[in-house]
Each structure stands twice: as C-alpha cells, then as structure tokens.
Coordinates of C-alpha atoms in Angstrom, one line a residue:
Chain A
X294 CA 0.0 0.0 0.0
X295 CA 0.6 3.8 -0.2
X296 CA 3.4 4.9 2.4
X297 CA 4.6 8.1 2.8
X298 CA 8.4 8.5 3.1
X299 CA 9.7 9.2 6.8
X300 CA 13.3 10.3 7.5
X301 CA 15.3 10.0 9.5
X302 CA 14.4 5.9 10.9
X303 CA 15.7 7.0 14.0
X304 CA 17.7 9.3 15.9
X305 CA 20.0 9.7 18.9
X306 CA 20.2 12.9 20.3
X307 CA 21.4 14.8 23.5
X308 CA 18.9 16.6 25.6
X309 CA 18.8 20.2 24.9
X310 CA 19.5 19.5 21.1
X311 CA 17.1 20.7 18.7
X312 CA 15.5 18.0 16.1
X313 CA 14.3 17.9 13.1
X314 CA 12.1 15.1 10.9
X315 CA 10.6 14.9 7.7
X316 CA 8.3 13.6 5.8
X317 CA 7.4 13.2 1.6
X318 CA 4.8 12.6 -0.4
X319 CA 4.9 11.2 -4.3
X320 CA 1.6 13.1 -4.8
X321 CA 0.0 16.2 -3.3
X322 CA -1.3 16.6 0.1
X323 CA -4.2 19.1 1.4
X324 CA -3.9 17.6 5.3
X325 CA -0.8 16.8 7.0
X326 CA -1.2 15.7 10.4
X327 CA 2.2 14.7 12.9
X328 CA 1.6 12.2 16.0
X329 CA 3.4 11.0 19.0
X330 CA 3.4 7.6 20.4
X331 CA 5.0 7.1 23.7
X332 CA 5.9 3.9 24.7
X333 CA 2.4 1.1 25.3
X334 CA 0.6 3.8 24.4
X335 CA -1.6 4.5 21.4
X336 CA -0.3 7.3 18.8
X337 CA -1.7 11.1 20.0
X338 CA -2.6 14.2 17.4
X339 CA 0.6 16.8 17.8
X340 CA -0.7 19.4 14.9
X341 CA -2.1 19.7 12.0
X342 CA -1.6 21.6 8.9
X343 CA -4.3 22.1 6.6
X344 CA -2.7 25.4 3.6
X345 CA 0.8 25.0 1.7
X346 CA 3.4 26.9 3.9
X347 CA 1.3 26.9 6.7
X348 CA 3.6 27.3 9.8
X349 CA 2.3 25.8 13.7
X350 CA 4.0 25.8 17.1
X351 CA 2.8 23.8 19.9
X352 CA 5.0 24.3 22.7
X353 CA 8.5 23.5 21.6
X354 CA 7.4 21.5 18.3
X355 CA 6.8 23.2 14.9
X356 CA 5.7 22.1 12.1
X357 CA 5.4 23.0 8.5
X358 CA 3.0 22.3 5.7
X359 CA 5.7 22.4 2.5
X360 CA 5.1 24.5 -0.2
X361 CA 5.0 21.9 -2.7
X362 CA 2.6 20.4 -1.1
X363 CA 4.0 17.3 -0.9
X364 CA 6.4 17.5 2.3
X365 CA 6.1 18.2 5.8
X366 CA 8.6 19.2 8.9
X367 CA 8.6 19.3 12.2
X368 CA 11.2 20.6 14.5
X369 CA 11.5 20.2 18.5
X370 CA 13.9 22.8 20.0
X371 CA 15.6 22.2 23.5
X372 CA 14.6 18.4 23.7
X373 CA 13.9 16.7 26.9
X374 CA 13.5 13.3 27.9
X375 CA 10.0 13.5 27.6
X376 CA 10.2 13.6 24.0
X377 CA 11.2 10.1 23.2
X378 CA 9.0 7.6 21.1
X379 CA 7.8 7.5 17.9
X380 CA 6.7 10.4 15.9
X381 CA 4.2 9.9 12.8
X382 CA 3.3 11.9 10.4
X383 CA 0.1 11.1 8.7
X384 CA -1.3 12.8 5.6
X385 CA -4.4 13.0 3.4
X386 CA -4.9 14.2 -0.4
X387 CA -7.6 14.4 -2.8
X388 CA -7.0 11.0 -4.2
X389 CA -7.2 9.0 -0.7
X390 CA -10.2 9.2 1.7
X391 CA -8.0 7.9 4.5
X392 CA -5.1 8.4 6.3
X393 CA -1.8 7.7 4.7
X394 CA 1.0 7.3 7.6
X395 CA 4.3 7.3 7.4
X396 CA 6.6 4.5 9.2
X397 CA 7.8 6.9 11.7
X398 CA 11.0 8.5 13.7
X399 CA 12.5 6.7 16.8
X400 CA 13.6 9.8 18.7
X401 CA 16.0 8.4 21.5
X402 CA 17.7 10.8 23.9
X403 CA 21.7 9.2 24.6
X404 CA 22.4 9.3 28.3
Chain B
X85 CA -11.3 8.8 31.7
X86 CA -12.7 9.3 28.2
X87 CA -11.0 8.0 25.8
X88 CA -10.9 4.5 23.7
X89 CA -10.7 1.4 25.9
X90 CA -9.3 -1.8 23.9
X91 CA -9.0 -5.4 25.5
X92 CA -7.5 -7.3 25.8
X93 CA -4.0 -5.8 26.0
X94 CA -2.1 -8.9 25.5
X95 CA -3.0 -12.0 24.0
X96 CA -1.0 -15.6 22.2
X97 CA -2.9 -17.9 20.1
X98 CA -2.0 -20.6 18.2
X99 CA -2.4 -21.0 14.5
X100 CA -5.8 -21.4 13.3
X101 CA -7.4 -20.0 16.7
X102 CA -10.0 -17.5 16.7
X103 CA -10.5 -14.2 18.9
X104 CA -12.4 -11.1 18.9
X105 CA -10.1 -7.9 20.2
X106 CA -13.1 -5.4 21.5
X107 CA -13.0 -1.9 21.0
X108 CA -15.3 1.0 23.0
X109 CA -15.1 4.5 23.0
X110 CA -17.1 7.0 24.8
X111 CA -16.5 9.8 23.3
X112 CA -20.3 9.6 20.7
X113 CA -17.8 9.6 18.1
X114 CA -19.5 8.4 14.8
X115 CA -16.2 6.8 13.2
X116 CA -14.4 3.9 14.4
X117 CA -11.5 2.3 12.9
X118 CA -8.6 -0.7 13.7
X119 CA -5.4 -0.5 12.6
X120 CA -2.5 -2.4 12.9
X121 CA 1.4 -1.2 13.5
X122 CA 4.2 -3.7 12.6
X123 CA 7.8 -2.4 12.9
X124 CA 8.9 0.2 9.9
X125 CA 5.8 -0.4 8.3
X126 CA 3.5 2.9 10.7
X127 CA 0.1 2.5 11.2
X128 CA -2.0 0.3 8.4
X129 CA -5.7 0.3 7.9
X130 CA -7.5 -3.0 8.3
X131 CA -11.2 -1.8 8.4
X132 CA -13.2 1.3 9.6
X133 CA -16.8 2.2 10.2
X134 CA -18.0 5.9 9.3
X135 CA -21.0 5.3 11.2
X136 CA -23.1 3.1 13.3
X137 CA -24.6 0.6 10.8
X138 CA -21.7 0.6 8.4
X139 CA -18.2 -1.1 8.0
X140 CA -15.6 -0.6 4.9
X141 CA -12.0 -2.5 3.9
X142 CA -8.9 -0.6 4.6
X143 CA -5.9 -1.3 3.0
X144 CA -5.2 -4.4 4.7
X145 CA -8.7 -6.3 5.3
X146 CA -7.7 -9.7 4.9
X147 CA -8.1 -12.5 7.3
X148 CA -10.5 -9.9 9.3
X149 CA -13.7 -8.9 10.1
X150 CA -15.2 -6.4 11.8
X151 CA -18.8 -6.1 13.5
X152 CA -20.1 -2.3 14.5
X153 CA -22.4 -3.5 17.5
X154 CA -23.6 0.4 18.7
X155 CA -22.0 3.7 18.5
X156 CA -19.6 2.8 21.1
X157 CA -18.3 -0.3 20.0
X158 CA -16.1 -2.0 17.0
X159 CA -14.8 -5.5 17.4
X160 CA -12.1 -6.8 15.3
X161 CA -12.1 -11.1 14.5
X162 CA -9.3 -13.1 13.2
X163 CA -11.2 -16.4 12.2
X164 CA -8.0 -18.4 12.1
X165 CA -5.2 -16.8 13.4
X166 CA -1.8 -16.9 11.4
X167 CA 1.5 -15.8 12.1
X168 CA 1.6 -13.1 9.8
X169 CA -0.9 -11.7 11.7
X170 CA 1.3 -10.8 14.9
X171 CA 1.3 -7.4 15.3
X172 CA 0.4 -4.5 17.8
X173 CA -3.9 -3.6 16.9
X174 CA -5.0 -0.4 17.6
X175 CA -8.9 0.6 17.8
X176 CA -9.3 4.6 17.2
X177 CA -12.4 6.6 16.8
X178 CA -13.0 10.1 15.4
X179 CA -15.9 12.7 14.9
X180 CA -13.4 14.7 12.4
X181 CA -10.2 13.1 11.6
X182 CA -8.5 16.1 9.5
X183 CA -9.4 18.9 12.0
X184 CA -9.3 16.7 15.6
X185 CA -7.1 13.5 14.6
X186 CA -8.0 10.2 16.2
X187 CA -8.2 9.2 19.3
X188 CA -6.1 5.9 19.7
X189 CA -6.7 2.9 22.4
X190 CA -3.7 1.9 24.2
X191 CA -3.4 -1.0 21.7
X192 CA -3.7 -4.9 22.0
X193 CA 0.2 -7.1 21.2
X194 CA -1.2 -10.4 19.7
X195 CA 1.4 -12.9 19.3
X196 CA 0.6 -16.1 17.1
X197 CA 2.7 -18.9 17.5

C-alpha cells in the first residue's frame, strides 16, 4: 500500500539539542497531520496543517506544511527526555479518503 | 477517563485459533477504525466504520472482520489466526479526523505462535 516517506528511521540525540524530521509525499497533500506515540501507548494528534506553507507551534514542536505540497517538517527545539517515542506523520490528499502514515521517527535521547 | 478502551492488552494464540479484540469508546464519536502497526511499516488500515450501521475495507482487510455493535463499539475477529498476523492492533475513533485527529486505544500485542 501507499506509504509516505519518513526520514530520518531513527535518531540519537542529547537533551537540549534541537531536532528535526521529515516527511514526503509522491503526490499532493491538502492535510498533513504529525503524532506521538510514547511507549504502550496508542499514537496522540501533535498538529495539524491544513494550507501549503502553513507554519504551527505547539509548545516546543513546529511544524510545516511544505510548499510543494507534498512535504512536511517538524522541528523540536531544546529536547527533553520527555520527548522520546515515535513520531508519525500522517497525511491525506484528494485521491485517498483515509489516512496515509508514514513508518515513523524513533527519537531516543543518549544518556 | 474518556477515551478509547481496547482489550485485551495482550493475547498468544495458536495458528488457526479465533479471537475477537473489543474496542469502545465514549466519546459519541460516529467513526471507528482498527489499525495495525508492525515495525517500519506505521500504522496500516485494516477496516473502519463511518457510522453506526456501516463497515468498509482498509488497506489491509484480509483475514479480518469487523462487526459495529452500537456507537460505542467496534470489534475486530481473526477467524483463524496466522502468524503473519502478529502485530500491535490499535482501535481509534474520530468525529473529524483532518481537524481533531483520532483518538487511539492503548493498543492490543497479539502474538501467534
């Protein structure tokens, strides 16, 4: 099926770094939407971007609708241990009436 | 707490054994859906229901069914369990996906040996 294309897998970072994740599309989006899923726990809704270029904070996370409309960012500045798990974006275009999800980023914080 | 409530949260069976994971929510949220996560692959669609009544294939529908019994419930079957089917299941429901997201259950590890 459909997958969108996550990067990085994973990621090892020191707390207090800032991070950054991506996610692209073959074909054009009009919904991204990024989750995080701690660990046992189901994925939960971070933000959602709805217009190309749209920007969104929530807390220390941003993200970005891309302007091509077929990528998405989001960024989390000062990390904190906190922030591990799995984060997943999820988009939708005119094409699919469902979700499409990518495989998602393993954020680790090294000790 | 509201929210969507899945059991069980772990469960083994042996090739060829049925089970039904249930799935409630309490939220009057019209759409239900069951996914399941295996490792690299994110979140796959097995089958959803927009609304009480009704039930559509998702991406992966195979070797499942689904029965909506009320607003507040969606139950997932295997009929014969294979090992392929291992994996994490998760039951979410939404009133508006795009705007609000889902809200995910905590998830059910099934194991089949």
């Amino acid at each position: 099926g459909q997958q969108l294309n996550q990067s990085p897998q994973s990621m090892f970072i020191q707390e207090g770094e800032d991070v950054s994740m991506n996610c692209t599309s073959s074909s054009i989006f009009n919904t991204w939407l990024w989750y995080k899923q701690d660990p046992g726990e189901g994925p939960v809704l971070l933000i959602a971007l709805y217009k190309a270029g749209e920007l969104t904070s929530n807390g220390r996370l941003t993200a970005q609708f891309g302007i091509t409309r077929k990528d998405s960012f989001l960024n989390i500045s000062a990390s904190i241990p906190s922030d591990v798990g799995i984060y997943f974006c999820a988009g939708r275009g005119d094409s699919n009436y469902q979700l499409i999800w990518g495989a998602g980023t393993k954020l680790i914080i090294k000790p | 707490n509201a929210g969507v409530t899945q059991t069980p949260k772990f469960q083994v069976l042996k090739t060829g054994q049925s089970m039904t994971l249930q799935c409630a929510q309490d939220m009057n949220h019209n759409s239900m859906y069951w996914y399941r996560q295996d490792p690299g692959m994110g979140l796959r669609l097995i089958y959803y229901s927009a609304s009480e009544g009704t039930t559509d294939k998702g991406e992966v529908p195979n070797g499942y069914n689904v029965s909506r019994l009320n607003k507040r419930e969606f139950s997932l079957r295997l009929e014969s369990a294979a090992p392929s089917q291992t994996s994490v299941y998760f039951c979410a429901s939404s009133d508006s996906p795009l705007r609000y997201g889902y809200t995910f259950g905590s998830g059910t590890r099934l194991t089949v040996v």
